[in-house]
mmCIF file of C-alpha atoms and ligand atoms in Angstrom:
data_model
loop_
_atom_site.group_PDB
_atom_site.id
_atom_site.type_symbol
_atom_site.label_atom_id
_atom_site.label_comp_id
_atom_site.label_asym_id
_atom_site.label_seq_id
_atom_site.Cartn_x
_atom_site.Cartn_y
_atom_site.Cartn_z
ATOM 1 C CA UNK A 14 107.270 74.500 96.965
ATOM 2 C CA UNK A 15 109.974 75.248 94.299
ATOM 3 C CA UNK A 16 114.139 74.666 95.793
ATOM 4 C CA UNK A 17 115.580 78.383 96.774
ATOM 5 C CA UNK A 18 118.290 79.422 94.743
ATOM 6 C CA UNK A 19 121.290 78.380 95.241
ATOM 7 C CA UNK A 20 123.343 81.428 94.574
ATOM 8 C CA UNK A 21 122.090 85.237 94.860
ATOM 9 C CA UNK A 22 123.697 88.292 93.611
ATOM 10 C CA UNK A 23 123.404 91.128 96.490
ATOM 11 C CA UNK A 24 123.224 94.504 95.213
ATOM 12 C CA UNK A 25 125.218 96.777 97.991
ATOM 13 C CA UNK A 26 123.351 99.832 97.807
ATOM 14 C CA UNK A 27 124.542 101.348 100.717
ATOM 15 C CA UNK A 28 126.771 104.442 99.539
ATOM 16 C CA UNK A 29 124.163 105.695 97.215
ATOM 17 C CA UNK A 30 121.258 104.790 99.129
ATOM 18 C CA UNK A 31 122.437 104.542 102.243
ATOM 19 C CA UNK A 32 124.072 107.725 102.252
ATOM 20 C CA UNK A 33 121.776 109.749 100.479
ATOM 21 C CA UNK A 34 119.476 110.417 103.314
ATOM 22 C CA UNK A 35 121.725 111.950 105.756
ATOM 23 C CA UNK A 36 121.859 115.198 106.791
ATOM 24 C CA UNK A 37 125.553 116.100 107.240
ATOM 25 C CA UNK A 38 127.652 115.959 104.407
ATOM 26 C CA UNK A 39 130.039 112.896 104.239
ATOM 27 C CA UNK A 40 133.543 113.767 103.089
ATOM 28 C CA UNK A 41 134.148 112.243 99.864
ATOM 29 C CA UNK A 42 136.811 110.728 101.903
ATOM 30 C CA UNK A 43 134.614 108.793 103.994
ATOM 31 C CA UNK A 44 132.367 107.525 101.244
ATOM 32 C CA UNK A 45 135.398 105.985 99.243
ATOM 33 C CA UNK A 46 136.794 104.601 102.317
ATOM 34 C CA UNK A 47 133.278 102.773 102.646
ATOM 35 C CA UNK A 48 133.340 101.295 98.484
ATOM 36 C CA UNK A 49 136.433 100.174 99.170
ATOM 37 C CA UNK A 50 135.883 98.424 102.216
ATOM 38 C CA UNK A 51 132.837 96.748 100.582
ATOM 39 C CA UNK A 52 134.691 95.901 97.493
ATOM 40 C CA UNK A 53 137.130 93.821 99.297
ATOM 41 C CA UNK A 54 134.061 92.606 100.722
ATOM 42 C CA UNK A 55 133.618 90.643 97.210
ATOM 43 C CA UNK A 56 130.158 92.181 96.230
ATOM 44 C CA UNK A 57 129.923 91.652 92.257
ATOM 45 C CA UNK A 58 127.941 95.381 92.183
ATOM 46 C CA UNK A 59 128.677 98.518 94.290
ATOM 47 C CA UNK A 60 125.752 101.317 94.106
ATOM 48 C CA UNK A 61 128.536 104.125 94.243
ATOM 49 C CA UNK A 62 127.077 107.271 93.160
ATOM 50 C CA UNK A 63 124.069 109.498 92.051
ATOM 51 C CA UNK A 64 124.421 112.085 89.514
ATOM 52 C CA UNK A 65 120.879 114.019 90.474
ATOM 53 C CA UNK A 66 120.314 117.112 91.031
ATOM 54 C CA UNK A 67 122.520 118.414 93.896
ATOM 55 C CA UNK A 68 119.900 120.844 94.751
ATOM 56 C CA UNK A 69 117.384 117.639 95.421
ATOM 57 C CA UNK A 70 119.530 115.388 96.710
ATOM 58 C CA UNK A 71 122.922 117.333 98.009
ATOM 59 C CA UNK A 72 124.336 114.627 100.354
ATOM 60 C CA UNK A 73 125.145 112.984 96.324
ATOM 61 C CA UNK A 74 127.134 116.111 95.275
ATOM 62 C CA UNK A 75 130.366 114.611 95.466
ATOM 63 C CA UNK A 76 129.443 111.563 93.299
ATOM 64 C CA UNK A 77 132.443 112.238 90.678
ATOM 65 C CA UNK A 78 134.986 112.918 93.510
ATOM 66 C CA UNK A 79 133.907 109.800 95.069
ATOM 67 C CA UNK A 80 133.770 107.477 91.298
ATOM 68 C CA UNK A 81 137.290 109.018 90.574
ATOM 69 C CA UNK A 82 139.070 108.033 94.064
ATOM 70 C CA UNK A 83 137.781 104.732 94.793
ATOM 71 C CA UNK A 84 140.041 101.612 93.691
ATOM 72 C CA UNK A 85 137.931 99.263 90.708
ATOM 73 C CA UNK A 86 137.773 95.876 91.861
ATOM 74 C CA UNK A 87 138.054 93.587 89.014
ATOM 75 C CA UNK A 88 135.017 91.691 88.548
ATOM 76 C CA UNK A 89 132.805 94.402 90.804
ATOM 77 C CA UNK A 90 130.504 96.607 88.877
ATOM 78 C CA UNK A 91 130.186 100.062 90.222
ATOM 79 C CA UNK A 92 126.452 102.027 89.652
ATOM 80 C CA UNK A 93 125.456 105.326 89.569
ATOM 81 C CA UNK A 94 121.442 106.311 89.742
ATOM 82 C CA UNK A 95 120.964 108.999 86.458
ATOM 83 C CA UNK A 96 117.803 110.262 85.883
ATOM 84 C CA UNK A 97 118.529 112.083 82.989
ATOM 85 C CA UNK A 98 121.245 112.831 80.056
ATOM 86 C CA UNK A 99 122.897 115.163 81.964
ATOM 87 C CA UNK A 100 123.287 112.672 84.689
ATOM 88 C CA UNK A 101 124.007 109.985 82.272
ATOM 89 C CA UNK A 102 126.760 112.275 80.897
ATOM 90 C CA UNK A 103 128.069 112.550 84.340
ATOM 91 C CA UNK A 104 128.234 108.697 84.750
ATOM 92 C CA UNK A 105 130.025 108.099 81.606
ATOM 93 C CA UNK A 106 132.524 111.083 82.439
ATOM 94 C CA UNK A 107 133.127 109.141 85.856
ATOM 95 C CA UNK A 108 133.384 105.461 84.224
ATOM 96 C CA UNK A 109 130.036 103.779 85.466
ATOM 97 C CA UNK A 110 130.176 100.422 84.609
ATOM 98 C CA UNK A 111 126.193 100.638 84.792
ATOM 99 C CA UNK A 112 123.535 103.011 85.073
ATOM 100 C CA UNK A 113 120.270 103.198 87.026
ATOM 101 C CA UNK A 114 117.383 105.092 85.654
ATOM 102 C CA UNK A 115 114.632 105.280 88.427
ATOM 103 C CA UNK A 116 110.754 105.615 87.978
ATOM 104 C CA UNK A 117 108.084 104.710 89.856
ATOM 105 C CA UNK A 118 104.787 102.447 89.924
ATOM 106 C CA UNK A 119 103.016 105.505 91.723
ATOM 107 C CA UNK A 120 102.494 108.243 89.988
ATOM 108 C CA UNK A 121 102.153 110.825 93.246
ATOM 109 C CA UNK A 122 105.712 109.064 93.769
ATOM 110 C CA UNK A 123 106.813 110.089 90.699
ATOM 111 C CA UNK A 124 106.182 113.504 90.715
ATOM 112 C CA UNK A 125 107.624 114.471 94.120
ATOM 113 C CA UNK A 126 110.770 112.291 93.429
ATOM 114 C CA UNK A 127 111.687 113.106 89.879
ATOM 115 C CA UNK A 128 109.531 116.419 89.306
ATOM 116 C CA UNK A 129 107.574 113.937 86.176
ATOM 117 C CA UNK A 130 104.806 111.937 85.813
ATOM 118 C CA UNK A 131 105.508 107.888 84.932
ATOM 119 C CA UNK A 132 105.457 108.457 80.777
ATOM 120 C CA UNK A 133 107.424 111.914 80.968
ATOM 121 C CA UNK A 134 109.876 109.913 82.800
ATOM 122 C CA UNK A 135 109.938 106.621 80.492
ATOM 123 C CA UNK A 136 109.985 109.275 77.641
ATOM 124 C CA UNK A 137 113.357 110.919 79.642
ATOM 125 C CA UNK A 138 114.860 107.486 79.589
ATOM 126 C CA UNK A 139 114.764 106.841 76.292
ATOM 127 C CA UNK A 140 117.546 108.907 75.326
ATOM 128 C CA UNK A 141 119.718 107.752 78.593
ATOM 129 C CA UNK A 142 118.848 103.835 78.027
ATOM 130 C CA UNK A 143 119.924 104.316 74.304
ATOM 131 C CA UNK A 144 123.379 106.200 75.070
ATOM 132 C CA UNK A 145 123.784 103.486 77.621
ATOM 133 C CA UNK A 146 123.677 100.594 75.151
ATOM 134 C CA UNK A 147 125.590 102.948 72.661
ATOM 135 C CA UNK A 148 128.432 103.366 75.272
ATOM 136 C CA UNK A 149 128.286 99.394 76.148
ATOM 137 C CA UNK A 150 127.095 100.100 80.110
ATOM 138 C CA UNK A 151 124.727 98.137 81.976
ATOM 139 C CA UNK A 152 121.225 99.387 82.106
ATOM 140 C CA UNK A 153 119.372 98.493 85.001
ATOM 141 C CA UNK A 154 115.954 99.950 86.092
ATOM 142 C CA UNK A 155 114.255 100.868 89.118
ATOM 143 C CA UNK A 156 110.680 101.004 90.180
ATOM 144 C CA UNK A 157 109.987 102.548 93.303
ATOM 145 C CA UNK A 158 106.616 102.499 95.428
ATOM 146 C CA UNK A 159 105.641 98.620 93.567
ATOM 147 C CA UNK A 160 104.378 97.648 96.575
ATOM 148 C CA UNK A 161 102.900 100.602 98.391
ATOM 149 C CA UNK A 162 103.362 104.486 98.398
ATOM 150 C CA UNK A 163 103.582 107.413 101.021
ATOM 151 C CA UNK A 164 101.455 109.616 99.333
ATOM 152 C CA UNK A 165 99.044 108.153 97.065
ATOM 153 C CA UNK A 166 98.531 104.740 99.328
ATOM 154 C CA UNK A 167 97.488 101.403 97.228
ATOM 155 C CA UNK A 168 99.734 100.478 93.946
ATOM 156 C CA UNK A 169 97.738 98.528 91.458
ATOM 157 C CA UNK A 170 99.359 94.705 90.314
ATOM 158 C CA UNK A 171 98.501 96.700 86.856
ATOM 159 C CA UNK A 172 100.504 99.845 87.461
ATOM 160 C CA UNK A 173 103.549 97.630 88.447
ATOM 161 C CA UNK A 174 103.227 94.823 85.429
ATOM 162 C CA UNK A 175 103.151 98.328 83.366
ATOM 163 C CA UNK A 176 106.345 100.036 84.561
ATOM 164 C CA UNK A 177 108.247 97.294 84.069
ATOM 165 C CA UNK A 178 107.164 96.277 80.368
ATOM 166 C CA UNK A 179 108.393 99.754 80.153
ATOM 167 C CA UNK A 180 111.302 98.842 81.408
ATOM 168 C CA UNK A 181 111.897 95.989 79.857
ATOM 169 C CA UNK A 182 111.160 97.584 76.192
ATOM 170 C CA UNK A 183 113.688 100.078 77.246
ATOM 171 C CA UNK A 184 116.437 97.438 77.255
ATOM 172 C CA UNK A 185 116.888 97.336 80.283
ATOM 173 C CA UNK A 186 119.167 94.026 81.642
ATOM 174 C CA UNK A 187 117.745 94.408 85.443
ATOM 175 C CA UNK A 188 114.879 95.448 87.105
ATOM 176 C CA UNK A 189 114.103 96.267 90.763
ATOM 177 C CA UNK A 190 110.862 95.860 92.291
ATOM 178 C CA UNK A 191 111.324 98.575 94.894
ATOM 179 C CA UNK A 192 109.170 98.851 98.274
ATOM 180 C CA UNK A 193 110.765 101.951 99.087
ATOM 181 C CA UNK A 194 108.945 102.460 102.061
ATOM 182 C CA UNK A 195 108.359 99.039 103.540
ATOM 183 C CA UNK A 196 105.161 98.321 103.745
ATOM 184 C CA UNK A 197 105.568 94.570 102.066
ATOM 185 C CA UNK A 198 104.483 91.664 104.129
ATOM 186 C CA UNK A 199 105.385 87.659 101.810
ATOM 187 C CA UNK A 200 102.036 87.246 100.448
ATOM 188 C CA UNK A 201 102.008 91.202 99.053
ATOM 189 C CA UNK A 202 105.959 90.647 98.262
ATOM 190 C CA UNK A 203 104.813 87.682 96.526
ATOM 191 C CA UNK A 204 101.566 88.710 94.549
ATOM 192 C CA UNK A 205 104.227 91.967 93.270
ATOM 193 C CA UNK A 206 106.992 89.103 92.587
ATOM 194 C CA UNK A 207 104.436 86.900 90.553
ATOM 195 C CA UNK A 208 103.338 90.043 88.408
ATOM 196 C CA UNK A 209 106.717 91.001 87.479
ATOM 197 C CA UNK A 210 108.149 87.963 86.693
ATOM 198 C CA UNK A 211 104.866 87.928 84.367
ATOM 199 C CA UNK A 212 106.748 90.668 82.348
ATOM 200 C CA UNK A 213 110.363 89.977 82.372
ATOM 201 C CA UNK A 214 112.856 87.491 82.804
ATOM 202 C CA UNK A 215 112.725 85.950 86.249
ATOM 203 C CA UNK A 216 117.071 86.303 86.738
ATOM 204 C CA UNK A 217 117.171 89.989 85.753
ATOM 205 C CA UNK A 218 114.559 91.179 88.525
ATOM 206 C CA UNK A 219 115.868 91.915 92.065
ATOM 207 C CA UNK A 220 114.501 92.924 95.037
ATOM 208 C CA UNK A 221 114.707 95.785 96.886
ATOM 209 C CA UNK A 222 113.118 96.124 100.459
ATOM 210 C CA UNK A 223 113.569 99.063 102.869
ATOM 211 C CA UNK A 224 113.195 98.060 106.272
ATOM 212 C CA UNK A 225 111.042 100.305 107.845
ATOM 213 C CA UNK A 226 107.906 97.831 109.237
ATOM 214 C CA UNK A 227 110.769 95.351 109.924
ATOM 215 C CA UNK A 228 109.794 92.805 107.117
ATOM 216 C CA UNK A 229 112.537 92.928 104.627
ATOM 217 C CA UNK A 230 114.122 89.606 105.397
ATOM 218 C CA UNK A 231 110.733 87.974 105.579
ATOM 219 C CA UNK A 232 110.073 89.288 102.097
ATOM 220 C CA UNK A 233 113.415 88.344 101.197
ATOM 221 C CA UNK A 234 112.837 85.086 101.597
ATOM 222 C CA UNK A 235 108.880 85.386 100.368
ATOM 223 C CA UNK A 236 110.828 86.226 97.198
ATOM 224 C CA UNK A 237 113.250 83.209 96.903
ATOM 225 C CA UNK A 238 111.197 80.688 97.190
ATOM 226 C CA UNK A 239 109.600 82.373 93.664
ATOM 227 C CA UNK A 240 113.391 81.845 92.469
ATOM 228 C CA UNK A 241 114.016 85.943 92.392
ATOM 229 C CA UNK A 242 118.011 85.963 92.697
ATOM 230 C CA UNK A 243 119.217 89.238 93.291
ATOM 231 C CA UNK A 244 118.166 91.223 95.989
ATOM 232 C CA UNK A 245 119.464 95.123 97.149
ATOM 233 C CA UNK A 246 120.829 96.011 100.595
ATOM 234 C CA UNK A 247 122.698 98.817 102.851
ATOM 235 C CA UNK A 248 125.731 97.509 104.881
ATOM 236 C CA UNK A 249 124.511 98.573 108.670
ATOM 237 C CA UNK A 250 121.079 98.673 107.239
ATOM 238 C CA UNK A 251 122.051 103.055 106.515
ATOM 239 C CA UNK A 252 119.638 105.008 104.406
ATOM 240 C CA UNK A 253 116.234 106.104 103.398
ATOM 241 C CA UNK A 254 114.435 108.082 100.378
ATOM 242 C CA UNK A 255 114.513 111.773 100.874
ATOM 243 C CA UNK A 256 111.401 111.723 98.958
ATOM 244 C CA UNK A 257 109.672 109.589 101.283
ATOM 245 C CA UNK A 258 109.504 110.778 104.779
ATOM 246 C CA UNK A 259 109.672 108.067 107.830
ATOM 247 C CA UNK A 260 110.893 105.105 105.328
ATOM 248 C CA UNK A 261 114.613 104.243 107.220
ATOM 249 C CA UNK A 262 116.798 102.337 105.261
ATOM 250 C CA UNK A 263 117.871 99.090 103.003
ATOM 251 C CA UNK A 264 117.634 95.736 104.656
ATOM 252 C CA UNK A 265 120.900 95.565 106.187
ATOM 253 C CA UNK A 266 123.680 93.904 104.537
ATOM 254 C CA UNK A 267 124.734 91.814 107.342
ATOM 255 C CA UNK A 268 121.688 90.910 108.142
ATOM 256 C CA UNK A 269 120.997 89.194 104.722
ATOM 257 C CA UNK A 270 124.205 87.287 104.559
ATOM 258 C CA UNK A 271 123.796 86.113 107.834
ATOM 259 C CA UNK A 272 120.338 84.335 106.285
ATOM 260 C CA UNK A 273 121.887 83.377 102.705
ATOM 261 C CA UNK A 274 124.937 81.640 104.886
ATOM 262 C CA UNK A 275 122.334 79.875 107.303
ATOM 263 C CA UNK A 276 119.932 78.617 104.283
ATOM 264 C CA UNK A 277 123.315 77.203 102.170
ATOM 265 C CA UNK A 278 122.845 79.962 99.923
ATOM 266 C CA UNK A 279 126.330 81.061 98.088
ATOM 267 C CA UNK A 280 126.628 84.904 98.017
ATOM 268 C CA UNK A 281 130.759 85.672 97.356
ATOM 269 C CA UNK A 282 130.487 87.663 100.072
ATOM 270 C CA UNK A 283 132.756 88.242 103.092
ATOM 271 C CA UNK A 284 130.182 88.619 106.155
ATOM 272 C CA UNK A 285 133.236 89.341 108.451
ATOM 273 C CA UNK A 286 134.677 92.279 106.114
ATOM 274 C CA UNK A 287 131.041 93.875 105.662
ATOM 275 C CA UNK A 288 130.428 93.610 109.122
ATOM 276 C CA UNK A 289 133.841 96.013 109.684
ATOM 277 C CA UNK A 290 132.110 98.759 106.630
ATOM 278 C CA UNK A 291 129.704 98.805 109.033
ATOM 279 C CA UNK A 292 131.510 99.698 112.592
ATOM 280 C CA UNK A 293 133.404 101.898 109.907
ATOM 281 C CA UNK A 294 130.248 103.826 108.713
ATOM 282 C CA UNK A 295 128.655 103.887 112.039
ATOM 283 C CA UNK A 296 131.464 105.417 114.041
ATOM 284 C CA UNK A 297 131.669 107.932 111.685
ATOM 285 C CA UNK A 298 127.964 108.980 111.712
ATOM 286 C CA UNK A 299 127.965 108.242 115.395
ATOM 287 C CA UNK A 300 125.194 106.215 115.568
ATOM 288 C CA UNK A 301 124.848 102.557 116.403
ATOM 289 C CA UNK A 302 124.708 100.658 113.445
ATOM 290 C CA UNK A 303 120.851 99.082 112.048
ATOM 291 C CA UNK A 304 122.136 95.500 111.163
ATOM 292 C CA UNK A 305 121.223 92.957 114.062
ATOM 293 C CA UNK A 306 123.672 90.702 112.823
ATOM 294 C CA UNK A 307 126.577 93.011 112.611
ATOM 295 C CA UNK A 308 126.209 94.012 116.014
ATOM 296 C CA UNK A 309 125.524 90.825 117.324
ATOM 297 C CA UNK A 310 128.270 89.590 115.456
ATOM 298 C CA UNK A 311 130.403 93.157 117.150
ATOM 299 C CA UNK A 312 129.501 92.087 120.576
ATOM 300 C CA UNK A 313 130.516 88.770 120.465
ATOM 301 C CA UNK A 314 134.144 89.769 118.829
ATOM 302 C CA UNK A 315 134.827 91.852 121.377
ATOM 303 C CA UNK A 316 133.881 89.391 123.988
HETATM 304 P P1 LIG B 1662 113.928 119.234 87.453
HETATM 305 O O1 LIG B 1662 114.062 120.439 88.339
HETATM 306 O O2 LIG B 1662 112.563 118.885 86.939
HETATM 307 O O3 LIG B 1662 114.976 119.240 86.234
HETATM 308 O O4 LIG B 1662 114.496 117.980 88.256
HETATM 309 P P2 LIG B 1662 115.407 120.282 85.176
HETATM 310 O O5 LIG B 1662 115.837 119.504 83.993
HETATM 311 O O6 LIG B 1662 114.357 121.359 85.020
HETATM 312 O O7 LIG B 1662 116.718 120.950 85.809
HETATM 313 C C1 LIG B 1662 116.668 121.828 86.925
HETATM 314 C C2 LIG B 1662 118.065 122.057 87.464
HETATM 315 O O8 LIG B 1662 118.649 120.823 87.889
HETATM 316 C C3 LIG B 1662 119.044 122.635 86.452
HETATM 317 O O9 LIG B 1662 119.980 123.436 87.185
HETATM 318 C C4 LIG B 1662 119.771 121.439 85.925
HETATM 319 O O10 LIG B 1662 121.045 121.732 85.450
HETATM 320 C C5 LIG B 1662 119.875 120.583 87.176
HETATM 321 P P3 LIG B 1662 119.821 125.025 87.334
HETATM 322 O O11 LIG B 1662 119.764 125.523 85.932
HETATM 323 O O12 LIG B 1662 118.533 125.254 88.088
HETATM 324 O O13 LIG B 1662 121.047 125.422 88.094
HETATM 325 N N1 LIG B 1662 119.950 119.154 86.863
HETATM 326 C C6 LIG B 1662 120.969 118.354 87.221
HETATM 327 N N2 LIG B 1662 122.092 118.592 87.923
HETATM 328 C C7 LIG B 1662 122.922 117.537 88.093
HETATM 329 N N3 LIG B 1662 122.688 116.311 87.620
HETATM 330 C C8 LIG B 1662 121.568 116.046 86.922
HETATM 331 C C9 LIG B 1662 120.664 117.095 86.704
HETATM 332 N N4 LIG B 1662 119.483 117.161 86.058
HETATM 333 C C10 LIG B 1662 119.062 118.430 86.155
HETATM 334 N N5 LIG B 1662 121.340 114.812 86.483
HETATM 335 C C11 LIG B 1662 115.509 115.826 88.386
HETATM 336 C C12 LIG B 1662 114.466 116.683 87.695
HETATM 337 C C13 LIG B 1662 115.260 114.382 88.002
HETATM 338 C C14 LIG B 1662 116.896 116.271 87.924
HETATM 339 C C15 LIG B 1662 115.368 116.038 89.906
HETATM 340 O O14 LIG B 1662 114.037 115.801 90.253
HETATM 341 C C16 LIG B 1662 116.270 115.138 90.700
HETATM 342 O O15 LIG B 1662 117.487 115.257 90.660
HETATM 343 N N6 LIG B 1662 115.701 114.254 91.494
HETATM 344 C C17 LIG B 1662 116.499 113.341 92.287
HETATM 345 C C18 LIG B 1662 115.644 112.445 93.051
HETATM 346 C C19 LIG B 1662 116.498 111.463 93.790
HETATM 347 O O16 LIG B 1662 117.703 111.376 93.638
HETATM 348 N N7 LIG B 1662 115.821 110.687 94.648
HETATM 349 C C20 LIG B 1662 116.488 109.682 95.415
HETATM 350 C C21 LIG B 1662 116.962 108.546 94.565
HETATM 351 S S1 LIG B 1662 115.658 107.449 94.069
HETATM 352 C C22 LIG B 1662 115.524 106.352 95.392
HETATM 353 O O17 LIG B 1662 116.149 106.522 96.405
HETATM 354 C C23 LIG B 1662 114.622 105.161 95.208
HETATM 355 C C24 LIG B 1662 115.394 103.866 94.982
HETATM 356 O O18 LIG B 1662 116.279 103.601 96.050
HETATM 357 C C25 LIG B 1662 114.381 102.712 94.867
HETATM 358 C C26 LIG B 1662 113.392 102.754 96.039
HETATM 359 O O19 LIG B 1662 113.766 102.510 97.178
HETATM 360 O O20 LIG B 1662 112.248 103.086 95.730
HETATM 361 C C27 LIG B 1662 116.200 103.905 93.683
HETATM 362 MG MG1 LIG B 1663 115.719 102.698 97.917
#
């Protein structure tokens, strides 16, 4: 068995992702109160915004209110998801430091999430991925539904290996292997892993596990021991797909540090700080928070 890494990047994906799913609206306040609180937290990259349609995904309306208020962290990059030029536009108007353009390995996924099949949106993403590089951002890709998909079922090894040579010929400097509805077990995690790290570099793919069938950790770690290094979560484990009915959200943050700490792993991260974002968020949606270590963690502060 190869060593583990012995540093990972974590991806906090939480105010995009996280938030994007619920049904009131957030203040703009609230959600730049919550970067903030993560960036202190130390995360290298901040999922901040979404410039989408607000029609499809209005909980991400406020994306530009929310890039323009929140105070930079040097040496954090802050993300917003664009699916198009207009939304690139948006994300260069509000200072991205990278952009996220989002397909799928499904092509049933594709259509109800981005209103395209797979080459109508690689052919979309042409333009974006070129303005990016033009403009100097970070281009990072996402592939939803790579292991597993609500509506059309199996994903083929071959539909995956597929998306992201697309990717990759796009220029893009990361790629996430998404199981957006989190259906992974390790030896699925693993056989997905394998195949993408057959068509790009093995420290520019991450991983990106919802929660839903409680396996994200387990795939987590299915995944380091194939050396993947960067991996996506939601601080109190907030979020879902609106496109993807029953899938709750992101590994929680907490919960992953908790296991990088434990296995000697260096993150950069301050558990103790992420673990307040999340009694933040969670008060305000008035919910107990998803992360068993943040609460376990809660309890035990308060004695
Ligand atoms: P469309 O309707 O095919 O696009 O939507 P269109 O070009 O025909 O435009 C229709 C209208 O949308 C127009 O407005 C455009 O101006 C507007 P109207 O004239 O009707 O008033 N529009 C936009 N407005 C703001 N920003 C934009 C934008 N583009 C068009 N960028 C589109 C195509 C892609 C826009 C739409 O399907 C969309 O916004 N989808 C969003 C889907 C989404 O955000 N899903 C959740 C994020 S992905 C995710 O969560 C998965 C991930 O976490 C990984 C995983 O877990 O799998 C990343
Ligand atoms: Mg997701």
């Amino acid at each position: 068995m190869n060593a583990l890494p012995k540093q990972v990047k974590i991806v906090e994906v939480g105010p995009r992702d996280g938030l994007q799913n619920e049904k009131e609206t957030i203040p703009a306040e609230v959600k730049t109160e919550l970067v903030n609180r993560l960036s202190s937290a130390g995360f290298a990259n901040i999922e901040a915004a979404s410039f989408v349609s607000p029609k499809w995904v209005p909980q991400m309306a406020t994306s530009k209110e929310v890039m323009a208020a929140i105070a930079r962290r040097p040496g954090t990059l802050y993300s917003a998801l664009t699916p198009n030029m207009q939304g690139f536009e948006a994300a260069l108007a509000a200072k991205a430091d990278e952009v996220v353009i989002f397909g799928s390995a499904s092509e049933a996924f594709s259509q109800k999430n981005i209103n395209c099949s797979i080459a109508e949106s690689i052919a979309r993403f042409v333009d974006v991925a070129k303005a990016a590089k033009g403009s100097g951002l970070r281009l990072r890709g996402s592939i939803s539904c790579a292991f597993g998909c609500p509506y059309q079922g199996e994903v083929p090894l071959a539909a995956v290996a597929d998306v992201v040579g697309r990717m990759r010929d796009l220029g893009c400097d990361e790629i996430d292997i998404a199981d957006t509805i989190g259906v992974a077990t390790p030896r699925k995690t693993q056989a997905v892993m394998e195949t993408a790290i057959g068509a790009f570099r093995l420290d520019g793919l991450s991983g990106h596990f919802h929660d839903t069938y409680g396996q994200a950790l387990a795939n987590i770690y299915a995944s380091l021991e194939l050396g993947i290094s960067i991996f996506h979560s939601s601080v109190s484990g907030l979020g879902g797909c609106p496109y993807a009915k029953g899938a709750t959200g992101n590994v929680a943050t907490e919960d992953v540090l908790y296991m990088m700490n434990g296995l000697g792993i260096h993150t950069g991260i301050d558990l103790d700080i992420v673990v307040d974002a999340g009694q933040y968020i969670s008060q305000v949606l008035g919910r107990k928070g998803a992360s068993r270590a943040g609460n376990a963690i809660a309890a035990k502060r308060a004695g």
